[in-house]
């Protein structure tokens, strides 16, 4: 400001001197025809005017520059304020995301718990284990995930036990029905299906043991029936034993078997003779057919065959005779 004032007074003095020179030069030119001073004054005035103009332009440029600097400073200050605001917004957004993460973490983990229990209820144990692993990886709930895996393993074993019990019940029924071949096949199939079950691993051996035990019981009953000379019971037992005996065992029993069938044949012959003697023709026919069917190669069977036609004829007439006697 002080420089501007000094420049103003200097310019005023210079213009005043130039004006005096112009007036003096003009006077000398008009009076004495000497225009040198006037020309010098004119040049000085022009130079002074140019200096003033240049000074004005410089001041204008300086003012413009000052304004530009002021604008730049204001803009910088504004940008700094904007940066501060953006930082605040960024921090608030970060806090918001963290707050959202904290807020939804419990909801997400609870939804995962429900999903695991649903898979367990549907007995999709592999899916439940996979979700438990996700819980451990995503939320870090290692202990809870381990509890879920333990529950899945318990449920899996419980289901396997039920299936094993049901399957073994089916095998037991086959054994009680003496369907040994089917029982063995089912036991082998179960052993492949449940390789981890100890009871199933031993099932084929158990079937064999029960088969042998049943065979021993039949042999005991056979020997008891033979001792009691109960030929009918002996033959029925022998029919069952035939499925269990090895060739060597059958060979060792031949003598007792022959004795049983001999006793049976003798008993049939005696019953046949009594039926004929008592004129019970229908009974005689029935006994005769039994002898022919069960003992086709015996001598008594040959004798019975010879009399069967007459017996059948008498049996056909028996109802009429019985009516006449009545």
GROMACS .gro file of C-alpha atoms in nm:
model
  326
    1UNK     CA    1   0.000   0.000   0.000
    2UNK     CA    2   0.289   0.239   0.085
    3UNK     CA    3   0.459   0.155  -0.246
    4UNK     CA    4   0.139   0.240  -0.437
    5UNK     CA    5   0.121   0.582  -0.271
    6UNK     CA    6   0.487   0.663  -0.350
    7UNK     CA    7   0.435   0.558  -0.709
    8UNK     CA    8   0.126   0.782  -0.733
    9UNK     CA    9   0.311   1.095  -0.610
   10UNK     CA   10   0.610   1.025  -0.835
   11UNK     CA   11   0.384   0.984  -1.134
   12UNK     CA   12   0.202   1.306  -1.045
   13UNK     CA   13   0.529   1.500  -1.027
   14UNK     CA   14   0.650   1.348  -1.355
   15UNK     CA   15   0.326   1.441  -1.529
   16UNK     CA   16   0.351   1.792  -1.388
   17UNK     CA   17   0.709   1.834  -1.515
   18UNK     CA   18   0.611   1.691  -1.853
   19UNK     CA   19   0.316   1.930  -1.869
   20UNK     CA   20   0.548   2.226  -1.793
   21UNK     CA   21   0.787   2.109  -2.061
   22UNK     CA   22   0.504   2.076  -2.309
   23UNK     CA   23   0.379   2.423  -2.235
   24UNK     CA   24   0.733   2.563  -2.249
   25UNK     CA   25   0.810   2.377  -2.569
   26UNK     CA   26   0.489   2.494  -2.726
   27UNK     CA   27   0.572   2.856  -2.630
   28UNK     CA   28   0.922   2.835  -2.776
   29UNK     CA   29   0.794   2.670  -3.087
   30UNK     CA   30   0.530   2.930  -3.152
   31UNK     CA   31   0.748   3.226  -3.053
   32UNK     CA   32   1.091   3.136  -3.178
   33UNK     CA   33   1.017   2.846  -3.407
   34UNK     CA   34   1.217   2.612  -3.179
   35UNK     CA   35   1.029   2.286  -3.147
   36UNK     CA   36   1.304   2.079  -2.985
   37UNK     CA   37   1.178   2.124  -2.631
   38UNK     CA   38   0.824   2.052  -2.739
   39UNK     CA   39   0.934   1.735  -2.911
   40UNK     CA   40   1.132   1.628  -2.602
   41UNK     CA   41   0.837   1.706  -2.381
   42UNK     CA   42   0.607   1.508  -2.608
   43UNK     CA   43   0.838   1.210  -2.604
   44UNK     CA   44   0.868   1.232  -2.227
   45UNK     CA   45   0.493   1.252  -2.193
   46UNK     CA   46   0.448   0.951  -2.416
   47UNK     CA   47   0.709   0.755  -2.226
   48UNK     CA   48   0.553   0.857  -1.899
   49UNK     CA   49   0.211   0.747  -2.024
   50UNK     CA   50   0.355   0.414  -2.134
   51UNK     CA   51   0.518   0.370  -1.795
   52UNK     CA   52   0.193   0.445  -1.620
   53UNK     CA   53   0.012   0.199  -1.847
   54UNK     CA   54   0.275  -0.069  -1.788
   55UNK     CA   55   0.257  -0.006  -1.415
   56UNK     CA   56  -0.121  -0.038  -1.432
   57UNK     CA   57  -0.095  -0.368  -1.619
   58UNK     CA   58   0.158  -0.497  -1.374
   59UNK     CA   59  -0.063  -0.402  -1.085
   60UNK     CA   60  -0.359  -0.565  -1.257
   61UNK     CA   61  -0.162  -0.881  -1.318
   62UNK     CA   62  -0.037  -0.875  -0.959
   63UNK     CA   63  -0.394  -0.826  -0.835
   64UNK     CA   64  -0.512  -1.113  -1.054
   65UNK     CA   65  -0.229  -1.330  -0.927
   66UNK     CA   66  -0.313  -1.235  -0.571
   67UNK     CA   67  -0.677  -1.323  -0.631
   68UNK     CA   68  -0.571  -1.652  -0.790
   69UNK     CA   69  -0.355  -1.730  -0.489
   70UNK     CA   70  -0.643  -1.639  -0.261
   71UNK     CA   71  -0.875  -1.865  -0.461
   72UNK     CA   72  -0.617  -2.141  -0.458
   73UNK     CA   73  -0.573  -2.105  -0.084
   74UNK     CA   74  -0.948  -2.109  -0.034
   75UNK     CA   75  -0.979  -2.412  -0.263
   76UNK     CA   76  -0.698  -2.588  -0.076
   77UNK     CA   77  -0.866  -2.516   0.252
   78UNK     CA   78  -1.195  -2.645   0.112
   79UNK     CA   79  -1.029  -2.958  -0.020
   80UNK     CA   80  -0.870  -3.016   0.317
   81UNK     CA   81  -1.210  -2.983   0.480
   82UNK     CA   82  -1.355  -3.229   0.225
   83UNK     CA   83  -1.072  -3.474   0.299
   84UNK     CA   84  -1.149  -3.449   0.668
   85UNK     CA   85  -1.518  -3.512   0.600
   86UNK     CA   86  -1.437  -3.811   0.373
   87UNK     CA   87  -1.213  -3.959   0.640
   88UNK     CA   88  -1.491  -3.923   0.893
   89UNK     CA   89  -1.739  -4.086   0.652
   90UNK     CA   90  -1.492  -4.368   0.580
   91UNK     CA   91  -1.439  -4.434   0.949
   92UNK     CA   92  -1.813  -4.427   1.010
   93UNK     CA   93  -1.869  -4.669   0.720
   94UNK     CA   94  -1.601  -4.901   0.855
   95UNK     CA   95  -1.762  -4.888   1.197
   96UNK     CA   96  -2.099  -4.952   1.033
   97UNK     CA   97  -1.968  -5.260   0.852
   98UNK     CA   98  -1.817  -5.391   1.174
   99UNK     CA   99  -2.137  -5.318   1.358
  100UNK     CA  100  -2.333  -5.503   1.091
  101UNK     CA  101  -2.091  -5.795   1.113
  102UNK     CA  102  -2.132  -5.811   1.489
  103UNK     CA  103  -2.508  -5.766   1.464
  104UNK     CA  104  -2.559  -6.044   1.206
  105UNK     CA  105  -2.295  -6.284   1.338
  106UNK     CA  106  -2.526  -6.428   1.602
  107UNK     CA  107  -2.815  -6.455   1.357
  108UNK     CA  108  -2.598  -6.633   1.101
  109UNK     CA  109  -2.458  -6.872   1.360
  110UNK     CA  110  -2.808  -6.948   1.493
  111UNK     CA  111  -2.931  -7.016   1.138
  112UNK     CA  112  -2.637  -7.255   1.093
  113UNK     CA  113  -2.727  -7.433   1.418
  114UNK     CA  114  -3.085  -7.482   1.295
  115UNK     CA  115  -2.956  -7.616   0.964
  116UNK     CA  116  -2.732  -7.868   1.141
  117UNK     CA  117  -3.016  -7.993   1.362
  118UNK     CA  118  -3.244  -8.021   1.059
  119UNK     CA  119  -2.987  -8.235   0.878
  120UNK     CA  120  -2.951  -8.453   1.187
  121UNK     CA  121  -3.329  -8.496   1.211
  122UNK     CA  122  -3.337  -8.601   0.844
  123UNK     CA  123  -3.050  -8.843   0.920
  124UNK     CA  124  -2.831  -8.669   0.662
  125UNK     CA  125  -2.528  -8.718   0.883
  126UNK     CA  126  -2.264  -8.632   0.623
  127UNK     CA  127  -2.435  -8.300   0.553
  128UNK     CA  128  -2.458  -8.224   0.926
  129UNK     CA  129  -2.086  -8.290   0.972
  130UNK     CA  130  -2.003  -8.063   0.677
  131UNK     CA  131  -2.209  -7.780   0.832
  132UNK     CA  132  -2.039  -7.833   1.168
  133UNK     CA  133  -1.704  -7.797   0.995
  134UNK     CA  134  -1.830  -7.472   0.839
  135UNK     CA  135  -1.927  -7.345   1.184
  136UNK     CA  136  -1.575  -7.407   1.311
  137UNK     CA  137  -1.410  -7.242   1.010
  138UNK     CA  138  -1.645  -6.943   0.977
  139UNK     CA  139  -1.720  -6.855   1.338
  140UNK     CA  140  -1.441  -7.030   1.524
  141UNK     CA  141  -1.687  -7.225   1.743
  142UNK     CA  142  -1.460  -7.528   1.773
  143UNK     CA  143  -1.610  -7.672   2.093
  144UNK     CA  144  -1.968  -7.638   1.971
  145UNK     CA  145  -1.878  -7.786   1.632
  146UNK     CA  146  -1.716  -8.080   1.809
  147UNK     CA  147  -2.032  -8.132   2.014
  148UNK     CA  148  -2.238  -8.143   1.696
  149UNK     CA  149  -1.999  -8.393   1.539
  150UNK     CA  150  -2.019  -8.609   1.852
  151UNK     CA  151  -2.399  -8.596   1.839
  152UNK     CA  152  -2.394  -8.691   1.471
  153UNK     CA  153  -2.168  -8.988   1.547
  154UNK     CA  154  -2.398  -9.098   1.830
  155UNK     CA  155  -2.706  -9.073   1.609
  156UNK     CA  156  -2.527  -9.257   1.330
  157UNK     CA  157  -2.431  -9.541   1.565
  158UNK     CA  158  -2.784  -9.549   1.709
  159UNK     CA  159  -2.934  -9.583   1.361
  160UNK     CA  160  -2.684  -9.854   1.275
  161UNK     CA  161  -2.772 -10.042   1.595
  162UNK     CA  162  -3.142 -10.031   1.509
  163UNK     CA  163  -3.073 -10.151   1.156
  164UNK     CA  164  -2.849 -10.427   1.288
  165UNK     CA  165  -3.113 -10.539   1.538
  166UNK     CA  166  -3.379 -10.547   1.265
  167UNK     CA  167  -3.152 -10.734   1.026
  168UNK     CA  168  -3.047 -10.982   1.291
  169UNK     CA  169  -3.414 -11.036   1.371
  170UNK     CA  170  -3.468 -11.137   1.008
  171UNK     CA  171  -3.174 -11.379   1.030
  172UNK     CA  172  -3.311 -11.519   1.355
  173UNK     CA  173  -3.646 -11.589   1.187
  174UNK     CA  174  -3.472 -11.774   0.905
  175UNK     CA  175  -3.281 -11.979   1.161
  176UNK     CA  176  -3.599 -12.064   1.354
  177UNK     CA  177  -3.757 -12.172   1.027
  178UNK     CA  178  -3.447 -12.386   0.963
  179UNK     CA  179  -3.380 -12.202   0.636
  180UNK     CA  180  -3.008 -12.224   0.688
  181UNK     CA  181  -2.887 -12.138   0.338
  182UNK     CA  182  -3.090 -11.817   0.334
  183UNK     CA  183  -2.973 -11.737   0.686
  184UNK     CA  184  -2.608 -11.775   0.583
  185UNK     CA  185  -2.655 -11.554   0.276
  186UNK     CA  186  -2.828 -11.284   0.480
  187UNK     CA  187  -2.556 -11.298   0.746
  188UNK     CA  188  -2.285 -11.250   0.483
  189UNK     CA  189  -2.475 -10.961   0.327
  190UNK     CA  190  -2.509 -10.791   0.664
  191UNK     CA  191  -2.138 -10.835   0.734
  192UNK     CA  192  -2.059 -10.646   0.414
  193UNK     CA  193  -2.317 -10.378   0.491
  194UNK     CA  194  -2.208 -10.319   0.853
  195UNK     CA  195  -1.835 -10.393   0.861
  196UNK     CA  196  -1.790 -10.193   1.183
  197UNK     CA  197  -2.042 -10.394   1.386
  198UNK     CA  198  -1.877 -10.664   1.595
  199UNK     CA  199  -2.202 -10.856   1.640
  200UNK     CA  200  -2.258 -10.865   1.265
  201UNK     CA  201  -1.902 -10.982   1.203
  202UNK     CA  202  -1.975 -11.287   1.419
  203UNK     CA  203  -2.321 -11.347   1.270
  204UNK     CA  204  -2.223 -11.614   1.011
  205UNK     CA  205  -2.037 -11.803   1.282
  206UNK     CA  206  -2.337 -11.771   1.512
  207UNK     CA  207  -2.566 -11.910   1.240
  208UNK     CA  208  -2.334 -12.208   1.201
  209UNK     CA  209  -2.324 -12.261   1.577
  210UNK     CA  210  -2.703 -12.254   1.597
  211UNK     CA  211  -2.724 -12.495   1.306
  212UNK     CA  212  -2.488 -12.734   1.482
  213UNK     CA  213  -2.679 -12.693   1.808
  214UNK     CA  214  -3.006 -12.774   1.631
  215UNK     CA  215  -2.844 -13.074   1.469
  216UNK     CA  216  -2.723 -13.199   1.808
  217UNK     CA  217  -3.071 -13.154   1.951
  218UNK     CA  218  -3.219 -13.357   1.665
  219UNK     CA  219  -2.966 -13.632   1.729
  220UNK     CA  220  -3.058 -13.635   2.098
  221UNK     CA  221  -3.428 -13.658   2.007
  222UNK     CA  222  -3.349 -13.934   1.755
  223UNK     CA  223  -3.163 -14.144   2.005
  224UNK     CA  224  -3.439 -14.095   2.262
  225UNK     CA  225  -3.710 -14.195   2.014
  226UNK     CA  226  -3.511 -14.502   1.909
  227UNK     CA  227  -3.469 -14.607   2.272
  228UNK     CA  228  -3.844 -14.569   2.325
  229UNK     CA  229  -3.911 -14.763   2.002
  230UNK     CA  230  -4.122 -14.471   1.887
  231UNK     CA  231  -4.090 -14.545   1.518
  232UNK     CA  232  -4.316 -14.264   1.397
  233UNK     CA  233  -4.126 -14.000   1.594
  234UNK     CA  234  -3.795 -14.155   1.490
  235UNK     CA  235  -3.883 -14.135   1.121
  236UNK     CA  236  -4.003 -13.774   1.147
  237UNK     CA  237  -3.683 -13.678   1.323
  238UNK     CA  238  -3.480 -13.868   1.065
  239UNK     CA  239  -3.643 -13.670   0.784
  240UNK     CA  240  -3.521 -13.349   0.950
  241UNK     CA  241  -3.178 -13.492   1.026
  242UNK     CA  242  -3.127 -13.584   0.662
  243UNK     CA  243  -3.060 -13.212   0.588
  244UNK     CA  244  -2.777 -13.197   0.845
  245UNK     CA  245  -2.594 -13.527   0.831
  246UNK     CA  246  -2.263 -13.564   0.654
  247UNK     CA  247  -2.205 -13.882   0.452
  248UNK     CA  248  -1.989 -14.018   0.731
  249UNK     CA  249  -2.253 -13.946   0.994
  250UNK     CA  250  -2.524 -14.102   0.780
  251UNK     CA  251  -2.307 -14.411   0.736
  252UNK     CA  252  -2.261 -14.442   1.112
  253UNK     CA  253  -2.640 -14.431   1.165
  254UNK     CA  254  -2.736 -14.690   0.904
  255UNK     CA  255  -2.780 -14.974   1.150
  256UNK     CA  256  -3.011 -14.783   1.382
  257UNK     CA  257  -3.200 -14.644   1.083
  258UNK     CA  258  -3.254 -14.992   0.944
  259UNK     CA  259  -3.380 -15.102   1.284
  260UNK     CA  260  -3.627 -14.815   1.297
  261UNK     CA  261  -3.762 -14.887   0.950
  262UNK     CA  262  -3.779 -15.256   1.029
  263UNK     CA  263  -3.982 -15.183   1.338
  264UNK     CA  264  -4.200 -14.946   1.137
  265UNK     CA  265  -4.256 -15.206   0.869
  266UNK     CA  266  -4.339 -15.472   1.126
  267UNK     CA  267  -4.581 -15.236   1.298
  268UNK     CA  268  -4.751 -15.158   0.966
  269UNK     CA  269  -4.774 -15.527   0.881
  270UNK     CA  270  -4.928 -15.602   1.218
  271UNK     CA  271  -5.178 -15.314   1.182
  272UNK     CA  272  -5.256 -15.425   0.827
  273UNK     CA  273  -5.321 -15.782   0.935
  274UNK     CA  274  -5.546 -15.673   1.219
  275UNK     CA  275  -5.745 -15.445   0.987
  276UNK     CA  276  -5.798 -15.730   0.741
  277UNK     CA  277  -5.884 -15.968   1.022
  278UNK     CA  278  -6.140 -15.724   1.164
  279UNK     CA  279  -6.277 -15.648   0.815
  280UNK     CA  280  -6.180 -15.283   0.839
  281UNK     CA  281  -6.130 -15.263   0.465
  282UNK     CA  282  -6.076 -14.888   0.436
  283UNK     CA  283  -5.812 -14.897   0.706
  284UNK     CA  284  -5.655 -15.202   0.546
  285UNK     CA  285  -5.637 -15.020   0.209
  286UNK     CA  286  -5.477 -14.716   0.369
  287UNK     CA  287  -5.218 -14.925   0.554
  288UNK     CA  288  -5.148 -15.131   0.244
  289UNK     CA  289  -5.086 -14.821   0.033
  290UNK     CA  290  -4.852 -14.687   0.302
  291UNK     CA  291  -4.651 -15.009   0.302
  292UNK     CA  292  -4.624 -15.007  -0.079
  293UNK     CA  293  -4.521 -14.641  -0.089
  294UNK     CA  294  -4.277 -14.633   0.204
  295UNK     CA  295  -4.129 -14.981   0.163
  296UNK     CA  296  -4.163 -15.065  -0.206
  297UNK     CA  297  -3.878 -15.318  -0.209
  298UNK     CA  298  -3.988 -15.517   0.094
  299UNK     CA  299  -4.139 -15.867   0.075
  300UNK     CA  300  -4.448 -15.755   0.264
  301UNK     CA  301  -4.505 -15.482   0.004
  302UNK     CA  302  -4.512 -15.748  -0.268
  303UNK     CA  303  -4.764 -15.954  -0.071
  304UNK     CA  304  -4.982 -15.649  -0.005
  305UNK     CA  305  -4.987 -15.556  -0.374
  306UNK     CA  306  -5.136 -15.895  -0.456
  307UNK     CA  307  -5.427 -15.838  -0.219
  308UNK     CA  308  -5.496 -15.470  -0.285
  309UNK     CA  309  -5.750 -15.520  -0.563
  310UNK     CA  310  -5.969 -15.742  -0.343
  311UNK     CA  311  -5.929 -15.502  -0.049
  312UNK     CA  312  -6.032 -15.201  -0.257
  313UNK     CA  313  -6.336 -15.392  -0.382
  314UNK     CA  314  -6.439 -15.483  -0.030
  315UNK     CA  315  -6.378 -15.124   0.082
  316UNK     CA  316  -6.608 -15.001  -0.191
  317UNK     CA  317  -6.879 -15.240  -0.070
  318UNK     CA  318  -6.825 -15.167   0.298
  319UNK     CA  319  -7.076 -14.880   0.332
  320UNK     CA  320  -7.358 -15.099   0.184
  321UNK     CA  321  -7.271 -15.388   0.414
  322UNK     CA  322  -7.252 -15.156   0.710
  323UNK     CA  323  -7.596 -15.017   0.621
  324UNK     CA  324  -7.743 -15.366   0.584
  325UNK     CA  325  -7.598 -15.470   0.919
  326UNK     CA  326  -7.743 -15.157   1.077
   0.00000   0.00000   0.00000
